Tab-separated table of C-alpha atoms in Angstrom:
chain	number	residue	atom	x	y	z
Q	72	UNK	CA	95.681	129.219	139.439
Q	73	UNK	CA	93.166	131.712	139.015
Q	74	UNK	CA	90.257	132.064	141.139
Q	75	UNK	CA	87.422	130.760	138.496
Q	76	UNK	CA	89.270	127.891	137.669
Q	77	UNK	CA	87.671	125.378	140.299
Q	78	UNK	CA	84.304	126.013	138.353
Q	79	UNK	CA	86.159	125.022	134.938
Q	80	UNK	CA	85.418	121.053	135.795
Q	81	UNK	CA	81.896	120.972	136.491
Q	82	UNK	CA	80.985	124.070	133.300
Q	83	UNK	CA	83.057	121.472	131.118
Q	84	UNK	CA	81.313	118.488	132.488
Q	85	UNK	CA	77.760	120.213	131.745
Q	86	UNK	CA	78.765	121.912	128.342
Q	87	UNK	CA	79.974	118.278	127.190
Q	88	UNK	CA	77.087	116.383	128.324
Q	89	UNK	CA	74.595	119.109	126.653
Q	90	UNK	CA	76.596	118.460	123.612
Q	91	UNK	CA	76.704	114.673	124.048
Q	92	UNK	CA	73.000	114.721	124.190
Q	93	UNK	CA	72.384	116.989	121.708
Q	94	UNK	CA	74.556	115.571	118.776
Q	95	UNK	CA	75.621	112.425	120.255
Q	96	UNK	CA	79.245	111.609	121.697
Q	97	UNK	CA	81.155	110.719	118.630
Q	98	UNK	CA	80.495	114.137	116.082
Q	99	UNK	CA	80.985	116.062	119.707
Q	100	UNK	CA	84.605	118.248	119.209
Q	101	UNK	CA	86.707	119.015	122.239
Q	102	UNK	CA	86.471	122.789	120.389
Q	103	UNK	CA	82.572	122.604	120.990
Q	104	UNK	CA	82.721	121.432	124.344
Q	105	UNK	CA	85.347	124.551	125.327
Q	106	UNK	CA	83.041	126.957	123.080
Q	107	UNK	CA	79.993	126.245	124.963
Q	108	UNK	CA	81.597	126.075	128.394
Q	109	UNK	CA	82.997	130.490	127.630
Q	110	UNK	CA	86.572	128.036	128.353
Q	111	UNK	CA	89.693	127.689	126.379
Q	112	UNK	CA	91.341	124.516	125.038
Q	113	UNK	CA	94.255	124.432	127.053
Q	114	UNK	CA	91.840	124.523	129.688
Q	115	UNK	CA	89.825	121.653	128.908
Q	116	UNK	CA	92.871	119.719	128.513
Q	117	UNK	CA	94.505	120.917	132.001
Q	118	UNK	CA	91.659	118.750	133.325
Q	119	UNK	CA	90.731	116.157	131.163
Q	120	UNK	CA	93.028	113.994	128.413
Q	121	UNK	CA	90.509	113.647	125.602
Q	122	UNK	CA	86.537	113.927	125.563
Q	123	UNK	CA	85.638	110.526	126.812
Q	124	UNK	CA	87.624	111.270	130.191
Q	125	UNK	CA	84.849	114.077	130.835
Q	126	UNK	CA	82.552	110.919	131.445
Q	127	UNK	CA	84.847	108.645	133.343
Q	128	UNK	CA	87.612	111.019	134.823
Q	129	UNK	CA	85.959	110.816	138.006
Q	130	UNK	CA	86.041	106.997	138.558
Q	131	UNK	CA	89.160	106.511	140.079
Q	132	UNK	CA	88.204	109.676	142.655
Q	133	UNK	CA	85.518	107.934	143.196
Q	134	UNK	CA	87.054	104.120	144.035
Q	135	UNK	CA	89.837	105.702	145.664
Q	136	UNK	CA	87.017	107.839	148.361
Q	137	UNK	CA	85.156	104.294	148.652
Q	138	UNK	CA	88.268	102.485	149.604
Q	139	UNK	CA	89.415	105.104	152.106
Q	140	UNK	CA	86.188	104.637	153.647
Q	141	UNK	CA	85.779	100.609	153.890
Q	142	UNK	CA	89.535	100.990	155.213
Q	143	UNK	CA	88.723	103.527	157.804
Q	144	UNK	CA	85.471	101.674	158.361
Q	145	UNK	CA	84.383	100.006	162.233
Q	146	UNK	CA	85.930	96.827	162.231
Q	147	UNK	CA	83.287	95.096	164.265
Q	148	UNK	CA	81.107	95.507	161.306
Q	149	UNK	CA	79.942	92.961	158.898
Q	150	UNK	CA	81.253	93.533	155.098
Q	151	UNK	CA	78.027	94.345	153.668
Q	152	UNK	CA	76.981	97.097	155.701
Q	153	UNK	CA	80.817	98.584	156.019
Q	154	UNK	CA	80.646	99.132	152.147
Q	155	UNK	CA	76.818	100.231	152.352
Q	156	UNK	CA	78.377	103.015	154.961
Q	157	UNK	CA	81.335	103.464	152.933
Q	158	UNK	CA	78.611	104.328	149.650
Q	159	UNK	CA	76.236	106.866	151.752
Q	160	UNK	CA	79.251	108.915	152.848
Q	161	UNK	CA	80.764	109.163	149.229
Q	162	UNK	CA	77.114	109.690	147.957
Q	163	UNK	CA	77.043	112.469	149.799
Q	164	UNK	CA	80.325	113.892	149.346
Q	165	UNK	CA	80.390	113.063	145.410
Q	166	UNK	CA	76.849	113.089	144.029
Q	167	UNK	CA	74.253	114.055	145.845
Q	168	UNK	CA	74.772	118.235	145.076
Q	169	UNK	CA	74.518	117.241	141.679
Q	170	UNK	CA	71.937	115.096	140.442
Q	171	UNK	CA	71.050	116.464	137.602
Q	172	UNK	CA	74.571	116.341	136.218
Q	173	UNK	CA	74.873	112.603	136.884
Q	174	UNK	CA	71.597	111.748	135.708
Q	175	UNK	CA	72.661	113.272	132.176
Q	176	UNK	CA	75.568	111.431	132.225
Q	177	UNK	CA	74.006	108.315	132.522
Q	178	UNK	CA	71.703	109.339	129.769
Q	179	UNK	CA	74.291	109.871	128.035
Q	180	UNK	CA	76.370	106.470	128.261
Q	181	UNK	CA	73.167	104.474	128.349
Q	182	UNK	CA	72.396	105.545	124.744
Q	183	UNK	CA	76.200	104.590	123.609
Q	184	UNK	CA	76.948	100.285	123.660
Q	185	UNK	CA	80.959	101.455	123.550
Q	186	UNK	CA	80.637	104.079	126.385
Q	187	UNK	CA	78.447	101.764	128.511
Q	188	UNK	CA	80.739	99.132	128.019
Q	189	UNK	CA	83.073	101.354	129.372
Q	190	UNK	CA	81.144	102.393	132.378
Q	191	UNK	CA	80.148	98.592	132.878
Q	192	UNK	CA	83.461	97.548	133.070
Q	193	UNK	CA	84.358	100.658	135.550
Q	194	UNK	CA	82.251	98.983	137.864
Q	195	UNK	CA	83.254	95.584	137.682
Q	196	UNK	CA	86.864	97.061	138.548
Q	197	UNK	CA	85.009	98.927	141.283
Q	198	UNK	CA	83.265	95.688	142.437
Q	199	UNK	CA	87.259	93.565	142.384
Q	200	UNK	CA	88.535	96.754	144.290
Q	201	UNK	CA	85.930	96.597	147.118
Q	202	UNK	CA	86.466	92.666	147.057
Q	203	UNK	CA	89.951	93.364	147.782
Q	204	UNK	CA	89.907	96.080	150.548
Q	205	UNK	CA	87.854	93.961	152.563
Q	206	UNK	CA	90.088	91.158	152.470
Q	207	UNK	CA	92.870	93.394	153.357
Q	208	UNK	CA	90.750	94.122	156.048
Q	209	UNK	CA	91.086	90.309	157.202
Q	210	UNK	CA	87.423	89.321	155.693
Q	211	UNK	CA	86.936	86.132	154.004
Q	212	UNK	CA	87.538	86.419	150.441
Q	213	UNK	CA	83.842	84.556	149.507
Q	214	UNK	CA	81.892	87.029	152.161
Q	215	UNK	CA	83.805	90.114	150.834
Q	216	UNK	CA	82.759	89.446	147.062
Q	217	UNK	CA	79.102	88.132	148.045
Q	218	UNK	CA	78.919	91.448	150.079
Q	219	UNK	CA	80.747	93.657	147.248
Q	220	UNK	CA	78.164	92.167	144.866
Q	221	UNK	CA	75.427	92.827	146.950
Q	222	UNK	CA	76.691	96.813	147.405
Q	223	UNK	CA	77.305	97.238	143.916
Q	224	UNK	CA	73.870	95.970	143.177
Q	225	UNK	CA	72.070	97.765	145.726
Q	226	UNK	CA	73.998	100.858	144.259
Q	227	UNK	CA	73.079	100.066	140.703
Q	228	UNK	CA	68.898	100.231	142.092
Q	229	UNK	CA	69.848	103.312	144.430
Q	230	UNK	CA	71.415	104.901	141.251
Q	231	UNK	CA	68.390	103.682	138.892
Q	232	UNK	CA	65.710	105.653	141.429
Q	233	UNK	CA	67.564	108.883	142.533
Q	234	UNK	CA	68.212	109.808	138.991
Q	235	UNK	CA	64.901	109.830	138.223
Q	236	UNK	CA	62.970	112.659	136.902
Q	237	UNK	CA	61.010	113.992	139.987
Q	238	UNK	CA	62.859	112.019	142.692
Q	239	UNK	CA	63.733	114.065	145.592
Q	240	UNK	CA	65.051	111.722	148.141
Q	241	UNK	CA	68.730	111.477	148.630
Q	242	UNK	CA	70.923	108.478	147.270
Q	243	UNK	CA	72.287	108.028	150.851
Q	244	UNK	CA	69.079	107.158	151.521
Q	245	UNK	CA	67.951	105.280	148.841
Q	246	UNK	CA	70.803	102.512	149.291
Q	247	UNK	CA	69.709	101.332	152.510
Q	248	UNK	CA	66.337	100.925	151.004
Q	249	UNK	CA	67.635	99.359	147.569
Q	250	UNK	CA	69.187	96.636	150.087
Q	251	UNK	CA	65.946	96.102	151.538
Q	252	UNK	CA	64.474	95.563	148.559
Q	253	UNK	CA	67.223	93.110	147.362
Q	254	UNK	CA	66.210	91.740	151.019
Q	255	UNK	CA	62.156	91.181	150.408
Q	256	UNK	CA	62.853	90.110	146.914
Q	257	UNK	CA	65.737	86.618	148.420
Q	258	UNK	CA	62.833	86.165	151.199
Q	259	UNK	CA	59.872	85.659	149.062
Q	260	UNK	CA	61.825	82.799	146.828
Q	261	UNK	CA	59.798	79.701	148.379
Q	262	UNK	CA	63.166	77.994	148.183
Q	263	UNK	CA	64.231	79.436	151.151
Q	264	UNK	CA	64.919	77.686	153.899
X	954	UNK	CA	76.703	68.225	105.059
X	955	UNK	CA	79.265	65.766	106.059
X	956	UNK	CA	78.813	63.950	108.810
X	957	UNK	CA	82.053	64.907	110.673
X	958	UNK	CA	80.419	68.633	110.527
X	959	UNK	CA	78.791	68.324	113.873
X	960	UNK	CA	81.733	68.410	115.854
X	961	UNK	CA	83.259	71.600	113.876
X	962	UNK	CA	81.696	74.158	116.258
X	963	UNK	CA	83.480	72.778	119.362
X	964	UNK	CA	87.172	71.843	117.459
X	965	UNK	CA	87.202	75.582	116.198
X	966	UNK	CA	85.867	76.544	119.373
X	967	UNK	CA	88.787	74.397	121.499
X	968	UNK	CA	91.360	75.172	118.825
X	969	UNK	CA	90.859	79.558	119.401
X	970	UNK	CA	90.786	79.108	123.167
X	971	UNK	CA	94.146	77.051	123.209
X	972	UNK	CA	95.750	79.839	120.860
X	973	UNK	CA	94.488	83.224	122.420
X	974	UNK	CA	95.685	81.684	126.240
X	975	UNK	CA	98.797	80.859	124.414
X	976	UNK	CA	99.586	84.074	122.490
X	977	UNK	CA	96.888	86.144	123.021
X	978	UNK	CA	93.373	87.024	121.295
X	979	UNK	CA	94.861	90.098	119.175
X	980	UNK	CA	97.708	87.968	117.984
X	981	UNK	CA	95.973	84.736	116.873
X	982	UNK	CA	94.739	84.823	113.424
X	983	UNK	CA	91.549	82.589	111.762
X	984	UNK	CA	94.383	80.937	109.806
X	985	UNK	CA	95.594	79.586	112.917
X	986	UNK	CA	92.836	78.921	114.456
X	987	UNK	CA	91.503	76.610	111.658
X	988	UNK	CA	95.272	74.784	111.266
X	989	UNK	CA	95.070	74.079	115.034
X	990	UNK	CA	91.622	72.183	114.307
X	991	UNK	CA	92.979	70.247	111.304
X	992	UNK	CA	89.429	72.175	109.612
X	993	UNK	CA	89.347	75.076	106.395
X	994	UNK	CA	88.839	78.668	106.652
X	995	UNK	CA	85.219	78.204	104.527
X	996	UNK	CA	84.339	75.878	107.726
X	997	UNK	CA	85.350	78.605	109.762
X	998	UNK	CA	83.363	81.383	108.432
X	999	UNK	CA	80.068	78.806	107.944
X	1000	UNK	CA	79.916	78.798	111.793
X	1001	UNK	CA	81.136	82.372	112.400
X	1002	UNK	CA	81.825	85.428	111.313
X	1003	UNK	CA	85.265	86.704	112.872
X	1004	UNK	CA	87.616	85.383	115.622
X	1005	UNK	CA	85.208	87.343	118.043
X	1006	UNK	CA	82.412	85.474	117.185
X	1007	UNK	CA	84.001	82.096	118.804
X	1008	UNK	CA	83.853	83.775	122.374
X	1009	UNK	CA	80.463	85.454	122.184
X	1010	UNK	CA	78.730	83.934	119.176
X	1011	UNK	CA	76.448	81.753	121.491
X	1012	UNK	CA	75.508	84.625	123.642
X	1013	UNK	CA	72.152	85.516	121.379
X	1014	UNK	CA	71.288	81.703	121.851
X	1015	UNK	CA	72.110	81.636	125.813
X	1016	UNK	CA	69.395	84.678	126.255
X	1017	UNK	CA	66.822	83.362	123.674
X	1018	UNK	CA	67.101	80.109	125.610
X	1019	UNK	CA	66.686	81.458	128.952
X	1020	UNK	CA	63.675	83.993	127.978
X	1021	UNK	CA	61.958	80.936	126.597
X	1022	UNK	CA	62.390	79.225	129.951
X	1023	UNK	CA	60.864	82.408	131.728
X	1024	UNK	CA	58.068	82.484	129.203
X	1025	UNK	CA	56.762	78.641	129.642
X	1026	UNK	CA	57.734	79.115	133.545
X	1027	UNK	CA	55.066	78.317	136.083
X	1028	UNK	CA	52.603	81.301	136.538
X	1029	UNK	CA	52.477	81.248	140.304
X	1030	UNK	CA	56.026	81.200	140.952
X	1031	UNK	CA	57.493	84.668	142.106
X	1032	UNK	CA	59.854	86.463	139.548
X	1033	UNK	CA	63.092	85.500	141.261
X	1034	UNK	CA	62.355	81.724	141.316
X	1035	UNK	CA	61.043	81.494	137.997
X	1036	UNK	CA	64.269	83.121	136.957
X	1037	UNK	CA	66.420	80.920	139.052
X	1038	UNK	CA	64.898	77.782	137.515
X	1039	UNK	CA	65.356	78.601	133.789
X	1040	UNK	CA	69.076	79.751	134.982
X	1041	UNK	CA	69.448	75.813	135.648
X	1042	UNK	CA	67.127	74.431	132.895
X	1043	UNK	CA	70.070	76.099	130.644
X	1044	UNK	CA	72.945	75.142	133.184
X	1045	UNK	CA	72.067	71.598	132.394
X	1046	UNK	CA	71.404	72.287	128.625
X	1047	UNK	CA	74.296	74.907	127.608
X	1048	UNK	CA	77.200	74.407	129.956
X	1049	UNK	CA	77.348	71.513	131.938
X	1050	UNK	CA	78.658	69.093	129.373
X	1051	UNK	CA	81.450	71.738	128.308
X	1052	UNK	CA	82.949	72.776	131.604
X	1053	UNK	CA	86.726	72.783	130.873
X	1054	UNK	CA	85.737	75.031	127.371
X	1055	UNK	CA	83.851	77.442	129.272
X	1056	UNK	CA	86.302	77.645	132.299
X	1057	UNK	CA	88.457	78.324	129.295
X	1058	UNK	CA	87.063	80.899	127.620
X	1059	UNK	CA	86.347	82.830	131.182
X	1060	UNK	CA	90.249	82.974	131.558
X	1061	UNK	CA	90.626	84.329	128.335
X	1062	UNK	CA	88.345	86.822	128.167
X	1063	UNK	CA	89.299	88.086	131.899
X	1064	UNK	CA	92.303	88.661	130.731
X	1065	UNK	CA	91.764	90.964	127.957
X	1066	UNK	CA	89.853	94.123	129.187
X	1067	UNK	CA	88.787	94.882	125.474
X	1068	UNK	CA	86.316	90.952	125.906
X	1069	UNK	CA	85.962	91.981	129.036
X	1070	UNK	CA	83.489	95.109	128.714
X	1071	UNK	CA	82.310	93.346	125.890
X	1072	UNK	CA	81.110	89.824	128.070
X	1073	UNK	CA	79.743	92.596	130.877
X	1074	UNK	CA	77.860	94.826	127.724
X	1075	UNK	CA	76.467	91.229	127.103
X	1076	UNK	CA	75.767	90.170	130.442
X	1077	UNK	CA	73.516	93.690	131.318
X	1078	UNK	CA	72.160	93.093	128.216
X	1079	UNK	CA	70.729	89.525	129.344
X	1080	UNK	CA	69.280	91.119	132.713
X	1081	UNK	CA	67.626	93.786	130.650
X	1082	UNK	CA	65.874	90.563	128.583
X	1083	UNK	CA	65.233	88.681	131.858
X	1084	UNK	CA	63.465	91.831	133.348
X	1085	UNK	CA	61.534	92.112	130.417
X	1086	UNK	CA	60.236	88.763	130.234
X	1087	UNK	CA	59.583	88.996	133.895
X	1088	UNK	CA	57.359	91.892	132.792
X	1089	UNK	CA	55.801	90.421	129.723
X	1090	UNK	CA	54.436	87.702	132.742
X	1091	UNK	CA	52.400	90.847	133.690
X	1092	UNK	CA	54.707	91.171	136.566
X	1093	UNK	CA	55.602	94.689	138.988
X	1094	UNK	CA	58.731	96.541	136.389
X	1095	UNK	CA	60.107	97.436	139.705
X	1096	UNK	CA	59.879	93.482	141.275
X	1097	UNK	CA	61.368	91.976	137.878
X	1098	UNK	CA	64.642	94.538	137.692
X	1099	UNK	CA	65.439	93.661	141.371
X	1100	UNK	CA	64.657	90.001	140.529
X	1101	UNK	CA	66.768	89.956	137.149
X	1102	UNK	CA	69.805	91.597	139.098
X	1103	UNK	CA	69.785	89.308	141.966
X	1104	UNK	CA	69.692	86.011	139.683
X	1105	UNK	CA	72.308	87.343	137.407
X	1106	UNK	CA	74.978	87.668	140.269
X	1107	UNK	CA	73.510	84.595	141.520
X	1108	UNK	CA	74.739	83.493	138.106
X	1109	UNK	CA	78.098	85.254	138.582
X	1110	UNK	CA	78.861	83.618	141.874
X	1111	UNK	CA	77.658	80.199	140.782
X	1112	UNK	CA	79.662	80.687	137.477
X	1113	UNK	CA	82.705	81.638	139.524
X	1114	UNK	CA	82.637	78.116	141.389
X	1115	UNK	CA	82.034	75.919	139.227
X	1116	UNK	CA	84.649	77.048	136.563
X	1117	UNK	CA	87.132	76.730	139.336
X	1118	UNK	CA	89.740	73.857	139.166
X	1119	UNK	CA	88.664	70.801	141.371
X	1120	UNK	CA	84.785	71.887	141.641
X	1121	UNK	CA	82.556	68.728	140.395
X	1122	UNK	CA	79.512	69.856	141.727
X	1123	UNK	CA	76.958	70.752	138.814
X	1124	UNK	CA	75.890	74.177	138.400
X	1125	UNK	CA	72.662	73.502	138.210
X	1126	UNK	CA	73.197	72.913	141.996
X	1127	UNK	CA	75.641	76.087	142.631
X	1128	UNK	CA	73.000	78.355	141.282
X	1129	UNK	CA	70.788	78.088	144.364
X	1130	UNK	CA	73.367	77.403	146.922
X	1131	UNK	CA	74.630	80.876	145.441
X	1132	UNK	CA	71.649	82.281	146.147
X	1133	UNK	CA	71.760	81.046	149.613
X	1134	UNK	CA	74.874	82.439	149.887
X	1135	UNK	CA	73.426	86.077	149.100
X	1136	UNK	CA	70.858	85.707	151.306
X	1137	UNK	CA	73.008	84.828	154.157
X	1138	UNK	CA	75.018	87.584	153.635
X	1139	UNK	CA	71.782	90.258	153.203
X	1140	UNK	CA	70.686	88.605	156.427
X	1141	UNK	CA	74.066	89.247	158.696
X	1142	UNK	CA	73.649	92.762	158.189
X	1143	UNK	CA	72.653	94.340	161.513
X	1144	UNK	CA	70.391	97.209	159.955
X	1145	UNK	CA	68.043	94.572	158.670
X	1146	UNK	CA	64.375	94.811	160.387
């Protein structure tokens, strides 16, 4: 491979979205998004397998880097806070150097009911696959979707904040604080006990 | 109208679920559907307007229902219980009496991931409403997204219980042992103040 293909991904990425935002996501051509990126087709499609992967190749990455963490995570922990550790370290490693990016990209499938669809049902398969690897773990299958729930809603508010415009904190640290906030907002029910 | 006419919503309704867990949604047809309810196609299409319709055509209804309960809820309630209480206002109204049809439709549509996005594009869509009635109360944007959230998986988790086989507790009373349930588990994490 030549050396200027491991930028080809992320100029794709960007020239799509542009165009996505621009023109919307259905009249956008694979032979726009390669024009604007200076790329060729046969590159785009080394990478991606038609235009809406550009949006949702990366979601299998990403549940396979959150798995690999809650696996690897300390076992004395409980479930909630091994998948909140498992999030900051893939925030980190898969988001936070570039916000702006993922910000557009939720622009992006927010203004499409098919693509968010899409996206929503991503994370509901993200949400079963969490479930699952802390059962295999040797959790209890009610705490690990209760705490996979929890995670995935605490990431949804983290998410919501760091993308945006003028936020500068980083989304590892925003998802303790979402859960704190999920946290104030279960104490003050007068319900509880 | 007749007076048998009534009843039409639920045979048709019954009569669909029965055929798409038997052969499948794609492969059932409205001619089917109607033989199986001993009703005519024109019956049908008075109550709604494709085979789609019978899984989500009550979903407009469900939200304008609960917003209404959030709108005449009591002022000095905070967002999350005022939420929580039109949740089982509606339990007792919409589902309760229909268990085995609901439990029923859930399997169906979990198993097809095409009514799958399509109940979660519906389900965001009714946390967007809640938030927004929160905020027509003249309450915090920031307090009524966290609140919506939280009593929407509370929803989840009480939905998920009482639509399994066996449960005969009401879900009017699963929706705040749910909640319980997340607060329990927000509360066993060891980074909490």
């Amino acid at each position: 491979m030549p050396r200027w293909k491991p930028g080809a991904v992320e100029r794709l990425q960007t020239a799509a979205l542009e165009l996505f935002d621009e023109q919307g996501f259905e009249r956008t051509t694979v032979a726009e998004i390669v024009q604007r990126a200076g790329l060729t087709q046969r590159t785009f499609f080394n990478h991606f397998g038609d235009k809406r992967e550009v949006l949702f190749g990366l979601s299998s990455e990403l549940q396979q880097e959150i798995i690999g963490e809650i696996a690897a995570g300390d076992e004395a922990l409980p479930p909630l806070d091994v998948v909140m550790r498992a999030l900051e370290t893939v925030a980190d490693k898969m988001f936070e150097h570039r916000r702006a990016v993922v910000a557009h990209r939720y622009a992006v499938i927010a203004a499409n009911p098919e693509l968010l669809e899409r996206e929503l049902g991503k994370n509901a398969a993200l949400t079963e696959a969490i479930a699952a690897a802390l059962r295999a773990r040797g959790g209890d299958p009610r705490a690990a979707y209760l705490a996979a729930g929890l995670a995935m809603l605490a990431q949804q508010v983290a998410f919501r904040a760091w993308t945006r415009p003028g936020e500068t904190r980083a989304l590892r640290d925003l998802l303790p604080q979402a859960l704190s906030s999920l946290r104030a907002t279960l104490a003050h029910d007068p319900e509880a006990g």
